[in-house]
PDB file of C-alpha atoms in Angstrom:
ATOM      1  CA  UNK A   3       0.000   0.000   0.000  1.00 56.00           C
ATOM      2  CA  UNK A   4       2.905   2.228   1.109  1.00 50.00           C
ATOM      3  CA  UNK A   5       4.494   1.845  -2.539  1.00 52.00           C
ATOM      4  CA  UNK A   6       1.258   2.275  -3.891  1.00 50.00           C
ATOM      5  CA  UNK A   7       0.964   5.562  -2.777  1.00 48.00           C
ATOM      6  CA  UNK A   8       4.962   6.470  -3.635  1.00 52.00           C
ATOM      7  CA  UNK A   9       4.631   5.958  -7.057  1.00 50.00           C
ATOM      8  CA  UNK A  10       0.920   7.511  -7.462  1.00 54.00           C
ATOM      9  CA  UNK A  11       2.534  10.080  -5.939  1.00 55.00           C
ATOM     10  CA  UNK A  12       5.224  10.531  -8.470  1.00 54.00           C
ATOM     11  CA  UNK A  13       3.272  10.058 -10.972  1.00 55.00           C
ATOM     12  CA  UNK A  14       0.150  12.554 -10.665  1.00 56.00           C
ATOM     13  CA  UNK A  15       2.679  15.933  -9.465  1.00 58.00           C
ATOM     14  CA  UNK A  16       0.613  18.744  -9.364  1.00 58.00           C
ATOM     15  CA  UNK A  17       3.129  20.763  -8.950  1.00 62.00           C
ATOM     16  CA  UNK A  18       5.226  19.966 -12.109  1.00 62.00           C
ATOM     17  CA  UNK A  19       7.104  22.268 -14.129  1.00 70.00           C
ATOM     18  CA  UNK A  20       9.163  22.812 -16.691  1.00 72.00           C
ATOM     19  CA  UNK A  21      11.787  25.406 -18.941  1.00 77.00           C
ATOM     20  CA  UNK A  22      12.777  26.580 -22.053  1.00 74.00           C
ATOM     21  CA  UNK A  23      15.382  27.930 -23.544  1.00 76.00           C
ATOM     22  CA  UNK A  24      14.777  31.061 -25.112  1.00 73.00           C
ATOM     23  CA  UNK A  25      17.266  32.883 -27.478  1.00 73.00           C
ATOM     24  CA  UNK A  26      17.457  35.394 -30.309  1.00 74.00           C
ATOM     25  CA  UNK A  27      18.928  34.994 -33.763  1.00 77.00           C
ATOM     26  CA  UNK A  28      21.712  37.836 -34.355  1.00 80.00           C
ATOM     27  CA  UNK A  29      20.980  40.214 -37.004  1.00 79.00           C
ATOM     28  CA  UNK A  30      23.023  40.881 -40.196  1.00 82.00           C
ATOM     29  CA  UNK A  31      23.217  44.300 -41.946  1.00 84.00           C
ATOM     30  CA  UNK A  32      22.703  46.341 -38.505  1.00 80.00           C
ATOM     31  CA  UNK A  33      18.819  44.641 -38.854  1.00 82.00           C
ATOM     32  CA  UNK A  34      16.848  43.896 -35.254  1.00 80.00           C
ATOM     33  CA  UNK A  35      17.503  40.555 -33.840  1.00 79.00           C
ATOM     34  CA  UNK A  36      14.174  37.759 -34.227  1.00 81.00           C
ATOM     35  CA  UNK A  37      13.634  34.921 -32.012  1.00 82.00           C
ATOM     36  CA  UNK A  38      11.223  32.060 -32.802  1.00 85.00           C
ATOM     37  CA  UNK A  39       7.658  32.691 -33.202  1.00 87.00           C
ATOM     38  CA  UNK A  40       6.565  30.833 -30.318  1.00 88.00           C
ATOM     39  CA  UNK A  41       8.615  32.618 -27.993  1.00 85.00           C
ATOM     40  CA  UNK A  42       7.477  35.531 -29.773  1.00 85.00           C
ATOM     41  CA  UNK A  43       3.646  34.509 -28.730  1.00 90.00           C
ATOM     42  CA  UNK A  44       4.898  33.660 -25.066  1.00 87.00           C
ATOM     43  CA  UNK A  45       6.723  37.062 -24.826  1.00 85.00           C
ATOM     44  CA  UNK A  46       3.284  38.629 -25.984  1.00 89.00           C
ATOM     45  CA  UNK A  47       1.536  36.938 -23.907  1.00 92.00           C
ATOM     46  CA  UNK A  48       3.028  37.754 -20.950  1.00 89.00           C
ATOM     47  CA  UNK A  49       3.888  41.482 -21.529  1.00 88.00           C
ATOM     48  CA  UNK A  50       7.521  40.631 -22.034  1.00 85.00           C
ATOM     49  CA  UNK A  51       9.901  42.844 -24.010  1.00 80.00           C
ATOM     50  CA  UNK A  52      12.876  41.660 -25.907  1.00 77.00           C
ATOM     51  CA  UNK A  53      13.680  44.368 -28.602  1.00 78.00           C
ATOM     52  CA  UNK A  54      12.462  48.035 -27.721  1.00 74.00           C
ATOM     53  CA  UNK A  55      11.004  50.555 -30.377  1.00 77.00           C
ATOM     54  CA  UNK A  56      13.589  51.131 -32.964  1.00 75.00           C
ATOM     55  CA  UNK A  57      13.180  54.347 -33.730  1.00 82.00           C
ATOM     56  CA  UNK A  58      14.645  55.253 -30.833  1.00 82.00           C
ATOM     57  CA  UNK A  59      17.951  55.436 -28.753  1.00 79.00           C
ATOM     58  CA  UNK A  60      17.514  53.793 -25.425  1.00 75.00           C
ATOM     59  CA  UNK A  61      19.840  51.399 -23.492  1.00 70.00           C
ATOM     60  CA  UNK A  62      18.637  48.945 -20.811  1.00 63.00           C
TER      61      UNK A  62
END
C-alpha cells in the first residue's frame, strides 16, 4: 500500500514544471535581432519585451 501511494505520488505531481530555452537569432546588416515565433507569442503573452522601439535610442 505504502508503494502504492509512492509511485501515485510521483506520478500525478501537481506541482510539475518545466523550462525553455529562449534565445534570439543575431541580425546581419545592422537589422533587429528575431527569435522564434513561439517565444514571440509567449513574450506577448506575458507582456515581455525583448527588442524596444527602434526608432529610438535607449539602453537597458
Amino acid at each position: 500500500m505504502v508503494l502504492f501511494v509512492a509511485l501515485f505520488g510521483l506520478a500525478v505531481n501537481p506541482f510539475s514544471a518545466f523550462a525553455k530555452d529562449w534565445y534570439f537569432k543575431p541580425a546581419k546588416n545592422h537589422q533587429p535581432a528575431t527569435t522564434e515565433p513561439e517565444y514571440e507569442a509567449l513574450l506577448k503573452k506575458y507582456d515581455g519585451i525583448y527588442i524596444g522601439d527602434s526608432s529610438k535610442k535607449n539602453c537597458f
